[in-house]
Short mmCIF file of C-alpha atoms in Angstrom, two decimals:
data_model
loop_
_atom_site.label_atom_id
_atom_site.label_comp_id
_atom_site.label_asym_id
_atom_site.label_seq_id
_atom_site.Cartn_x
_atom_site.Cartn_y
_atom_site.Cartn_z
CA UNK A 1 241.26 20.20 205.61
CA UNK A 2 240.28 17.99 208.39
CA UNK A 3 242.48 14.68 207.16
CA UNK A 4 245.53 13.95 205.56
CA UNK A 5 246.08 12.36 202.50
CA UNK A 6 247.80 8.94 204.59
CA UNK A 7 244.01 8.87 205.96
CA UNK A 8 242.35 7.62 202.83
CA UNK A 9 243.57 4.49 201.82
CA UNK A 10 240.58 4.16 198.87
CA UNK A 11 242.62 7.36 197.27
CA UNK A 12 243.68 5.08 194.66
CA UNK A 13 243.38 7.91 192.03
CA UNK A 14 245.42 9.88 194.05
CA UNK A 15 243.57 12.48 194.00
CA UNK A 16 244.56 15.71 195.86
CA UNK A 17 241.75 18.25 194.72
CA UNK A 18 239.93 20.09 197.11
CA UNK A 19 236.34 18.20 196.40
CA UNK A 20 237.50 15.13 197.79
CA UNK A 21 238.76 16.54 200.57
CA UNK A 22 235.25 18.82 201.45
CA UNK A 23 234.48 18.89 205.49
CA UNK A 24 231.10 18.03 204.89
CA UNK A 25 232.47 14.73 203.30
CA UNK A 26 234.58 14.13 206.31
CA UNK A 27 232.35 14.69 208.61
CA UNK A 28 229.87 12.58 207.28
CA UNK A 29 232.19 9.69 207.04
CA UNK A 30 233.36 9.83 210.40
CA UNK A 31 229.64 9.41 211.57
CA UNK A 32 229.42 7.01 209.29
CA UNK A 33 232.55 4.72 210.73
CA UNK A 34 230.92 5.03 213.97
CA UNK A 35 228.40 2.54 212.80
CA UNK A 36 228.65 -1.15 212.23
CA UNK A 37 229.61 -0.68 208.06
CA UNK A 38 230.86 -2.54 205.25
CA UNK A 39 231.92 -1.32 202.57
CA UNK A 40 229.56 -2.16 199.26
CA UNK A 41 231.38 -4.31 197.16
CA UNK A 42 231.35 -6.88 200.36
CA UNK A 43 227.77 -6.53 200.91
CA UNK A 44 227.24 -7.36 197.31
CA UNK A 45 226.94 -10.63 195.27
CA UNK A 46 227.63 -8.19 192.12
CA UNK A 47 228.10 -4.49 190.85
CA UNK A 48 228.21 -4.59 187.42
CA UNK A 49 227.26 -2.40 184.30
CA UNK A 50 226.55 -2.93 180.59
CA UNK A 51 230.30 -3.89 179.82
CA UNK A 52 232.08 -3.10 176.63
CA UNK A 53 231.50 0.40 174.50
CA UNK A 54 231.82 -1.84 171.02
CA UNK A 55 227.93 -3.38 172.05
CA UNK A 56 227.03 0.09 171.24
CA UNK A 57 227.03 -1.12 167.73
CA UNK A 58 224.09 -3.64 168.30
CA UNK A 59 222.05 -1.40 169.39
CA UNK A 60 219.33 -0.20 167.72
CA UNK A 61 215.82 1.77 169.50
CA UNK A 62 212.61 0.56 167.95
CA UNK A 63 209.17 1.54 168.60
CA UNK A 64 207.97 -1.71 170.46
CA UNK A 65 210.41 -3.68 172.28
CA UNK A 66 211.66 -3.54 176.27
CA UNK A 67 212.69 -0.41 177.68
CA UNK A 68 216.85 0.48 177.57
CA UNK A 69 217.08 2.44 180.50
CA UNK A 70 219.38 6.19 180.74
CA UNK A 71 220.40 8.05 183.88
CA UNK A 72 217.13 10.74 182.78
CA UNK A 73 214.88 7.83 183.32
CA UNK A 74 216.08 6.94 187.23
CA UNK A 75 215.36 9.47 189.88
CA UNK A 76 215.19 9.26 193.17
CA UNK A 77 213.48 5.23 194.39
CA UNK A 78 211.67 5.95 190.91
CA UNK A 79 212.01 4.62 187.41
CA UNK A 80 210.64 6.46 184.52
CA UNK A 81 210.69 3.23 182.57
CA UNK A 82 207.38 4.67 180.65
CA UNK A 83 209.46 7.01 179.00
CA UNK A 84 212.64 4.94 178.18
CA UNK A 85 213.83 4.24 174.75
CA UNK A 86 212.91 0.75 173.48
CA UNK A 87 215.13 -2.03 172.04
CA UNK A 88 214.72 -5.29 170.64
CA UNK A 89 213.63 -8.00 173.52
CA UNK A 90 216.50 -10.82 171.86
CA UNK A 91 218.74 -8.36 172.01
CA UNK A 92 218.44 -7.22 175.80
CA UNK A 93 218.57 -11.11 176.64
CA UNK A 94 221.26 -12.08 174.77
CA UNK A 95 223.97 -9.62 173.58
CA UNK A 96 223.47 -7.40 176.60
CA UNK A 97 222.63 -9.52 179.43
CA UNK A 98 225.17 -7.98 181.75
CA UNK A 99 223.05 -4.98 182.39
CA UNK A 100 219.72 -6.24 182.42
CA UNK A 101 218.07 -5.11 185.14
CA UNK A 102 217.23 -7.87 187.51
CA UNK A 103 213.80 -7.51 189.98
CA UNK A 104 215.42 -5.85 193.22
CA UNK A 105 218.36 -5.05 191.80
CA UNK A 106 219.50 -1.38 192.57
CA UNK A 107 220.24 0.83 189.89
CA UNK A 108 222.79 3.50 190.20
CA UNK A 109 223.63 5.97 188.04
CA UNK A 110 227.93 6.53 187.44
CA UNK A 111 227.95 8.89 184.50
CA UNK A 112 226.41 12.55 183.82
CA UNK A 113 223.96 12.91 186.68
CA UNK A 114 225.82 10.55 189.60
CA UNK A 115 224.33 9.27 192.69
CA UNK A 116 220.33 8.59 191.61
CA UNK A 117 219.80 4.88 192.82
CA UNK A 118 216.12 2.83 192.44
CA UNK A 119 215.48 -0.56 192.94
CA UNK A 120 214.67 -2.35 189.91
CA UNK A 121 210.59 -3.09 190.94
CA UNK A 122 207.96 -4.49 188.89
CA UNK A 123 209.74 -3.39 185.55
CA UNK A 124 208.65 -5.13 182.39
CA UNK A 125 210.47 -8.48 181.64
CA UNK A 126 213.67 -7.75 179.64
CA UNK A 127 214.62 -3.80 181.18
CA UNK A 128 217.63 -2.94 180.47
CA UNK A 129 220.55 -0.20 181.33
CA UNK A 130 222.83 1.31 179.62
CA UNK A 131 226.88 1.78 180.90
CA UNK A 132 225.80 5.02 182.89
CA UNK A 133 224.04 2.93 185.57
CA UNK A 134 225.74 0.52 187.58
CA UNK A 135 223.44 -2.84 188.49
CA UNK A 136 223.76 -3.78 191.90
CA UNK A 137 222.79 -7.18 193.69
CA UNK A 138 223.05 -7.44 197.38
CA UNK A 139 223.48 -10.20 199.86
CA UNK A 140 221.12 -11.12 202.23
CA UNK A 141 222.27 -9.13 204.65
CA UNK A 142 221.87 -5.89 202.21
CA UNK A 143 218.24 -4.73 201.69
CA UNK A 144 217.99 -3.36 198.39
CA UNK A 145 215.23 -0.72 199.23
CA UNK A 146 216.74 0.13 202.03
CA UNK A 147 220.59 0.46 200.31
CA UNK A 148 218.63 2.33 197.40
CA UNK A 149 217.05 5.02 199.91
CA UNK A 150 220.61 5.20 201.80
CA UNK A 151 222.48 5.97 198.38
CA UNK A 152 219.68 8.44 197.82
CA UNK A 153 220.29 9.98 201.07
CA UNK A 154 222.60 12.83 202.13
CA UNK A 155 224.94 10.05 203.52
CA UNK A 156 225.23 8.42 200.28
CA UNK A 157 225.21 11.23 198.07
CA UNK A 158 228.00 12.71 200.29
CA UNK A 159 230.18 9.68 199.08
CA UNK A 160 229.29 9.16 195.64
CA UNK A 161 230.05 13.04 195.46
CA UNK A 162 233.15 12.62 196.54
CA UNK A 163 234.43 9.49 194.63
CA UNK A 164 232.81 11.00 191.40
CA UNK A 165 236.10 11.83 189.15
CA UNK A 166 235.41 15.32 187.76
CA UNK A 167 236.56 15.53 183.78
CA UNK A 168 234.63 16.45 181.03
CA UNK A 169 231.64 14.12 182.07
CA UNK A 170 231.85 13.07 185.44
CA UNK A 171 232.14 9.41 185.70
CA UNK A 172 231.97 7.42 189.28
CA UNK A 173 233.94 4.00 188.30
CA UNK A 174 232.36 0.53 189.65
CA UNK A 175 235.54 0.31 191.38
CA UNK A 176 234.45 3.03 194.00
CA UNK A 177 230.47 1.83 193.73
CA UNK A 178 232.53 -1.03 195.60
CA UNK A 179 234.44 1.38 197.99
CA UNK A 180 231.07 3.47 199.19
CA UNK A 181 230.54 2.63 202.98
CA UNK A 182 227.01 1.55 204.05
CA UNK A 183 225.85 1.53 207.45
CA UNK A 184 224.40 -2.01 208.42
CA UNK A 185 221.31 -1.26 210.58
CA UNK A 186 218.74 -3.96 212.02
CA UNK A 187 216.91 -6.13 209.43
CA UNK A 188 213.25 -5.15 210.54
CA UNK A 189 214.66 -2.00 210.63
CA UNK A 190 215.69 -2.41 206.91
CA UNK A 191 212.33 -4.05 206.42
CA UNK A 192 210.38 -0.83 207.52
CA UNK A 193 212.44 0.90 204.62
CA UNK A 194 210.99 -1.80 201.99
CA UNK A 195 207.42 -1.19 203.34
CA UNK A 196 207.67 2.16 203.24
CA UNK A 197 209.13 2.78 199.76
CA UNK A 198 206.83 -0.16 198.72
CA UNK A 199 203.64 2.25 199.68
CA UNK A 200 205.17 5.08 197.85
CA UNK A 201 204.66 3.18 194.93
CA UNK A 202 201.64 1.59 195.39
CA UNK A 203 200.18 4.88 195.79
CA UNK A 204 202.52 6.27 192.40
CA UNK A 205 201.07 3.10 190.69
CA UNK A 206 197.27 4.67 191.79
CA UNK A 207 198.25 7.71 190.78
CA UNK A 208 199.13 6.40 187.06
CA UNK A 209 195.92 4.36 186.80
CA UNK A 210 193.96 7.77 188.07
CA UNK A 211 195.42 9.42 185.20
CA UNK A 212 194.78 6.94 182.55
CA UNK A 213 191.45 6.78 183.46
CA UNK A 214 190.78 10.85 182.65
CA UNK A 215 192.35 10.47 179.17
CA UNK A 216 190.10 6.92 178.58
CA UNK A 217 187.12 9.30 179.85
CA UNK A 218 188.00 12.17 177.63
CA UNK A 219 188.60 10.33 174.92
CA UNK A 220 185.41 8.22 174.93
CA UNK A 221 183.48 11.07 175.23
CA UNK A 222 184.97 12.79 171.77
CA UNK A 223 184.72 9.61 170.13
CA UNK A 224 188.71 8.84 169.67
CA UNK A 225 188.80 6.15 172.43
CA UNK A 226 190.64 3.43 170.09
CA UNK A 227 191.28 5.97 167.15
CA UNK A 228 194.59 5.19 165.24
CA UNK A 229 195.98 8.04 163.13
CA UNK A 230 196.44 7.20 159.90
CA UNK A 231 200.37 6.05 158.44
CA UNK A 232 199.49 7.44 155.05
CA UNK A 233 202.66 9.80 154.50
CA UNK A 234 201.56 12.01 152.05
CA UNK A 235 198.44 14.18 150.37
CA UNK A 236 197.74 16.12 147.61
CA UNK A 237 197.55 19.94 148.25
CA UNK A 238 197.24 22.80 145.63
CA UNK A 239 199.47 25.70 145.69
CA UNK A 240 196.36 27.89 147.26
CA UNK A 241 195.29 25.34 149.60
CA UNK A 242 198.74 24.92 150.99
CA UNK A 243 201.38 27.79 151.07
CA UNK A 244 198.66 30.40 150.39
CA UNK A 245 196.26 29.18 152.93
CA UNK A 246 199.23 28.13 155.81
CA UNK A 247 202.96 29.50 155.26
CA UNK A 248 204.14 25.98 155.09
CA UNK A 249 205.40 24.19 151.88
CA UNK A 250 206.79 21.58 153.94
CA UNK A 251 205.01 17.68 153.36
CA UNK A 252 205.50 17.13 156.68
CA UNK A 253 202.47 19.31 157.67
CA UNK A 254 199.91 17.66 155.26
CA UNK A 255 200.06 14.01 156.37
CA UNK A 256 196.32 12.71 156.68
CA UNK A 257 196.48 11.86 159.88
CA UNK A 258 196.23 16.00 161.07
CA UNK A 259 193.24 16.89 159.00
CA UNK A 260 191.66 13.22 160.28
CA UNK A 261 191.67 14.49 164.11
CA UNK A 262 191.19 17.77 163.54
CA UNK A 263 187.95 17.29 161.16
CA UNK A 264 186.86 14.75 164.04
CA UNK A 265 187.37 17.60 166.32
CA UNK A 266 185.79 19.87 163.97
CA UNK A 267 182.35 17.44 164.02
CA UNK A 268 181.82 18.50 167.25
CA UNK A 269 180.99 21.36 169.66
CA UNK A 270 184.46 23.16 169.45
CA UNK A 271 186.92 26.52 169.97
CA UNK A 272 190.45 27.37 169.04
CA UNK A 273 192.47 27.31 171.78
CA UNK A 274 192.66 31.18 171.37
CA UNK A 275 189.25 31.79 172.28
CA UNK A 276 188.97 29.83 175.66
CA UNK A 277 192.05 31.54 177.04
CA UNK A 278 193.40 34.78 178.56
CA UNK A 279 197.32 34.28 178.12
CA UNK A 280 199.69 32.07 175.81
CA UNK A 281 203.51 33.01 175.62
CA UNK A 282 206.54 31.81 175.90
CA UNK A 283 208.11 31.67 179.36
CA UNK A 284 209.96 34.98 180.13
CA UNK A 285 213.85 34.01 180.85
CA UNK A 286 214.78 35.61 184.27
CA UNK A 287 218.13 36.60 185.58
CA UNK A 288 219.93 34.33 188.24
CA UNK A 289 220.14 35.41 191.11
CA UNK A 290 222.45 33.87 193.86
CA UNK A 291 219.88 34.85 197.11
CA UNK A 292 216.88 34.63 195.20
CA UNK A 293 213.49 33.34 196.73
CA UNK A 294 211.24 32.53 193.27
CA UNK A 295 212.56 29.24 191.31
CA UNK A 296 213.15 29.06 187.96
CA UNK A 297 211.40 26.15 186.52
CA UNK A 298 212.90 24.29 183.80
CA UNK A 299 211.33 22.29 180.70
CA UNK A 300 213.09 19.39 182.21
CA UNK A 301 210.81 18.75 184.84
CA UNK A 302 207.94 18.72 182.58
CA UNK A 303 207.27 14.22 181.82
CA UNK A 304 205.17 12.45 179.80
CA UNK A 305 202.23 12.11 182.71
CA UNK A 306 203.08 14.84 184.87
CA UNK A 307 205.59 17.59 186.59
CA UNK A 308 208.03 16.10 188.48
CA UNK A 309 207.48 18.07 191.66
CA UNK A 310 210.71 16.93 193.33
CA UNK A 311 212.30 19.74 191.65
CA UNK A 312 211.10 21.73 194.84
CA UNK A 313 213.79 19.81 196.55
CA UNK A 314 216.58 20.30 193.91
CA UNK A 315 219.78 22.48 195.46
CA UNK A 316 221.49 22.71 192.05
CA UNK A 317 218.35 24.51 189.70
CA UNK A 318 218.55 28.30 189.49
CA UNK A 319 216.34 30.96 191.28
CA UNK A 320 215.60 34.93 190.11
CA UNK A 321 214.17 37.25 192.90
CA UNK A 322 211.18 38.36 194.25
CA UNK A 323 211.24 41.88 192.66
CA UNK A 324 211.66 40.53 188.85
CA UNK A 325 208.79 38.34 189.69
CA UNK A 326 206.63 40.78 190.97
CA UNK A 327 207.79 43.08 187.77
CA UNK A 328 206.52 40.11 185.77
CA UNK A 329 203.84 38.69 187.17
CA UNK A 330 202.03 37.61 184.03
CA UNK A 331 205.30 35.59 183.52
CA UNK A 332 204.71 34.00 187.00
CA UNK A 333 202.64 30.36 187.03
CA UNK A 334 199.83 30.22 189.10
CA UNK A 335 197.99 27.53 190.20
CA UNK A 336 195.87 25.42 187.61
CA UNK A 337 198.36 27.25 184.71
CA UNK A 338 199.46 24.83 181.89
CA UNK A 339 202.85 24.56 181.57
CA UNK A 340 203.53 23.55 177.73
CA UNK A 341 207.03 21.89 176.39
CA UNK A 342 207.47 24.09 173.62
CA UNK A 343 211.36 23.97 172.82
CA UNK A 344 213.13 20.46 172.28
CA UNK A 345 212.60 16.90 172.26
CA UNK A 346 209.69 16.55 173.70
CA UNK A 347 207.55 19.71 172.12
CA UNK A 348 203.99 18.63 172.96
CA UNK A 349 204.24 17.56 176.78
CA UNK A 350 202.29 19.95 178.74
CA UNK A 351 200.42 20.02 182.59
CA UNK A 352 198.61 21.77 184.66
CA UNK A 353 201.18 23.53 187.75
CA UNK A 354 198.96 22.35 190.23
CA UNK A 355 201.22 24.14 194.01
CA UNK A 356 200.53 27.78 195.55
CA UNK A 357 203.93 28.54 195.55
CA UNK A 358 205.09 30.86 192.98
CA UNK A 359 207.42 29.56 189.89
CA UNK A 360 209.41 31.64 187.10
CA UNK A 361 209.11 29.37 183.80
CA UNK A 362 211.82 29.54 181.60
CA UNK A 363 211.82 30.80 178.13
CA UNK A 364 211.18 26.84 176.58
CA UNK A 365 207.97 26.60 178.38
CA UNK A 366 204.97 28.46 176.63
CA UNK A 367 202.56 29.08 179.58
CA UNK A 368 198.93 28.42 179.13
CA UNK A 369 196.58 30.44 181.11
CA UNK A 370 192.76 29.11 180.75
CA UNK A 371 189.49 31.54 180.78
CA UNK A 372 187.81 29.40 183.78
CA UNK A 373 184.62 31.32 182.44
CA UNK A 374 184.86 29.11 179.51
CA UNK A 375 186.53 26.22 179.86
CA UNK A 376 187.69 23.70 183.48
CA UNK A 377 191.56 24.85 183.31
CA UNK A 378 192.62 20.67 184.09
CA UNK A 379 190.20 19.61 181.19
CA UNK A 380 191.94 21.94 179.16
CA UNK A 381 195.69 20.44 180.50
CA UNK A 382 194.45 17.27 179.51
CA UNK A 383 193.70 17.88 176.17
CA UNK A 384 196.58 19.45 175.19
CA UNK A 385 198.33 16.74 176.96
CA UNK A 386 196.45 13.70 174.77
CA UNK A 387 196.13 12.43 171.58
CA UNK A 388 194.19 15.34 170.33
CA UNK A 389 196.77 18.29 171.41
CA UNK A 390 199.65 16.22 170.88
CA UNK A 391 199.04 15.47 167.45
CA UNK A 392 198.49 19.48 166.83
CA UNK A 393 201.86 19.90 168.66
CA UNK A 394 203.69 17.64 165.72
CA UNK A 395 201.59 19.04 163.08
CA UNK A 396 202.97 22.51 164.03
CA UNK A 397 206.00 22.12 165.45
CA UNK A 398 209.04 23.66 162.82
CA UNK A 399 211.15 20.90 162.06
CA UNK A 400 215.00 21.83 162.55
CA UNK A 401 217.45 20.52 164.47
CA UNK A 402 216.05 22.39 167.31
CA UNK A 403 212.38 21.30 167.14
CA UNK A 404 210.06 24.71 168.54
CA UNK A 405 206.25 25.80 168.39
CA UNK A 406 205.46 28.94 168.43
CA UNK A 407 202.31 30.34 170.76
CA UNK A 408 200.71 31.51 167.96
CA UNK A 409 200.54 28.64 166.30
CA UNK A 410 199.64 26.90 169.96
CA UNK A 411 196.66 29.00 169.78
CA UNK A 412 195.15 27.94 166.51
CA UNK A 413 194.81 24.13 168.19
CA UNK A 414 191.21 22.85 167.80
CA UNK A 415 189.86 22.08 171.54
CA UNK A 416 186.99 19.89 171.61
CA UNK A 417 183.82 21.18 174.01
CA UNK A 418 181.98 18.59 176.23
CA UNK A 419 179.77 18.78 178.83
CA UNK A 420 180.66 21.04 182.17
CA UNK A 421 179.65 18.15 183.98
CA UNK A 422 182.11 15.60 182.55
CA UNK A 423 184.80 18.21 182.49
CA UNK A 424 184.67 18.44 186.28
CA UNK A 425 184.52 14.70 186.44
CA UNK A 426 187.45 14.60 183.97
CA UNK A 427 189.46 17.02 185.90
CA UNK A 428 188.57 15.86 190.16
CA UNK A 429 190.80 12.26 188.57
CA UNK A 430 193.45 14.86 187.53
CA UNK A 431 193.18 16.28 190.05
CA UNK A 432 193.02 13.02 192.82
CA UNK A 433 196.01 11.60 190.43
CA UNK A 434 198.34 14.47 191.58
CA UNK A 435 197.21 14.04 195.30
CA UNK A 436 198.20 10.38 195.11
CA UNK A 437 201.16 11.09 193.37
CA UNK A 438 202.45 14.06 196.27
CA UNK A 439 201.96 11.31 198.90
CA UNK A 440 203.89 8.71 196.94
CA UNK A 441 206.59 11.31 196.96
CA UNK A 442 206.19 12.22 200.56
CA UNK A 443 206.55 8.58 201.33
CA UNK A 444 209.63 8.21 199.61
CA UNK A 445 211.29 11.42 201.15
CA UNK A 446 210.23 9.80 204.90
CA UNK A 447 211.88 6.63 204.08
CA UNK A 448 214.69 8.93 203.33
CA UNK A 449 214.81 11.19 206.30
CA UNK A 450 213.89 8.31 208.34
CA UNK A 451 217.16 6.68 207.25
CA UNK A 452 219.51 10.02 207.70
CA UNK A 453 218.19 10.24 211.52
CA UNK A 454 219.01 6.84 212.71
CA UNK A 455 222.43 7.40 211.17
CA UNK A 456 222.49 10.80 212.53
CA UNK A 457 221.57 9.14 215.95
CA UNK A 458 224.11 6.60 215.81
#
């Protein structure tokens, strides 16, 4: 132990465990205080969160309404706000206006996963945040891209780390948000930080767009551009049409609104997703291994859009070695491979693994391996990915408190057939959507390591 306990006066917890006390946090902070600093509650006008647990009560997620922010939905300088629960715009305003998020606000998250900080940047009018994520407005003299990028940094994460209080969820109070030191650099130099994360998102924003425009494409050309499913919740099957025909006596199954796509499917050139493909199975769990070199990939990086590649850079995810790998290769992803959501919450969300390097799925991903002979492997990601596979997902997903789909029953989906020539047009936007969407990310990690360097440099 480098210090004593006399030598941290923001101890007010008293805390004597080891974690506080790690070298690497030391060191760090020493570096740190050889900077012009403040600490952040003085370079703030106000760090404040949603407030009492009793507003709990009031809230209430409906299908159209602003987006209520969790810690899942705020990564590193990005929020997922596409994917956020929704609650009542009034309500947001109104009974929780404490923790609405506020353009350039940064948001920080103090509960569960600690440390992931985004400024709040062109979200939708009314955003909020629930009381895992600590708003944050700066003074002047605070950049919020560049204190969001500093937090996100090894710097920062070394002190949130070490102020987090360890019980059974870890919770990092607003009262240490205010104690974390920040290093005051130059205000162009801040500036460059804005501009830089700024471009990451410009090209993320690209990236988006690129993608919407393959599933417009695709779903012009098979004549559901516009098509709403139908709400009518139930339909009249006999005994041999149903059970006989399917396994399944539950309604669920039957709504109208799975026969509707699936007979527009049906009207065209078609195959079942068995035929145009040379493996479907569920991931094949691997041992962890300590030293191991292949990465185990987990359902969790699989969004609504795409993978979330930064989990190249996570230190905390698992790896299995090189010799179970090569034992399993089928099991292994390669490139162009769809990697399918098949176990949870989100049973339907699927893309195509797009990197050389080698990845172990887990046993909640069903991996998709297209027949390139037969069908463009990112048309076929797509598919599965829209309206038309999704729908086949909830059709055939078992309904339990552990939602599942089975690859054989991933196999019976109805993939409609188009042109070669559209397919390749469909999948180069994919494709061009993913490049964007890497240099958005590599944008954001140079703001990063461009930060850690000049602090590094003194």
């Amino acid at each position: 132990m480098l210090g004593e306990l006399s030598d941290y006066e923001e101890n007010e917890n008293f805390r004597i465990d080891s974690d506080f006390y790690k070298k690497q946090f030391i060191l760090d902070e020493i570096m740190i205080k050889n900077l012009e600093w403040d600490c952040l509650g003085n370079l703030s006008k106000s760090i404040i969160n949603f407030g009492a647990y009793s507003l709990c009560n009031f809230i209430e997620f409906v299908d159209n309404g602003v987006p209520y922010l969790n810690v899942v939905d705020i990564k590193d300088n990005i929020i997922n706000w596409e994917n956020a629960k929704r609650i009542n715009a009034e309500l947001s305003h109104r009974t929780l206006y404490k923790s609405l998020a506020i353009e350039n606000q940064v948001l920080l998250t103090i509960a569960g996963t600690i440390g992931n900080a985004s400024v709040a940047y062109k979200l939708p009018e009314g955003t909020n945040s629930n009381q895992a994520i600590a708003n944050i407005t700066t003074k002047e003299i605070l950049n919020p891209f560049y204190l969001s990028t500093y937090l996100n940094s090894r710097f920062g994460r070394s002190q949130t780390q070490k102020l987090t209080i360890s019980s059974v969820q870890p919770n990092l109070l607003l009262t240490q948000v205010k104690r974390i030191k920040v290093p005051i650099p130059s205000i162009p130099f801040q500036n460059h930080i804005e501009a830089t994360i700024k471009k990451g998102h410009n090209k993320r924003e690209q990236s988006q767009a690129l993608y919407r425009q393959a599933e417009d494409l695709l779903l012009e050309t098979i004549g559901l551009k516009g098509f709403k499913p139908s709400r009518e919740n139930k339909s009249v099957k006999s005994f041999k049409e149903s059970f006989l025909t399917t396994g399944r006596l539950d309604a669920e199954y039957y709504q109208p609104k799975y026969e509707e796509i699936e007979n527009k499917i049906k009207n065209m050139s078609h195959a079942c997703l068995s035929e145009l493909t040379i493996f479907i199975n569920h991931g094949k769990q691997p041992p962890y291994i300590e030293n191991g070199t292949v990465r185990v990939f987990s359902q969790k990086w699989i969004g609504d859009k795409s993978i979330d590649y930064s989990f190249l850079e996570a230190t905390d995810d698992p790896f299995t070695s090189a010799e179970f790998a090569a034992q399993n290769s089928k099991y292994v992803a390669r490139k162009n491979d769809i990697l399918y959501y098949s176990v949870g919450a989100n049973i339907g969300y699927c893309h195509n693994y797009l990197l050389d390097e080698p990845i172990m799925p887990g046993s909640f991903i069903t991996l998709i391996r297209a027949n390139s002979k037969k069908i463009d492997p990112v048309y076929l990601g797509i598919v599965l990915n829209s309206l038309v596979g999704r729908l086949q997902a909830e059709k055939h997903k078992s309904a339990t408190a552990q939602p599942y789909i089975y690859p054989k029953d991933i196999s019976k989906f109805v993939i409609p057939l188009i042109a070669p020539k559209i397919q390749r047009r469909i999948a180069a936007l994919i494709t061009k959507s993913f490049t964007l969407r890497s240099e958005s990310e590599r944008l954001l990690d140079e703001a990063k390591e461009t930060v850690e360097r000049e602090i590094e440099k003194g």
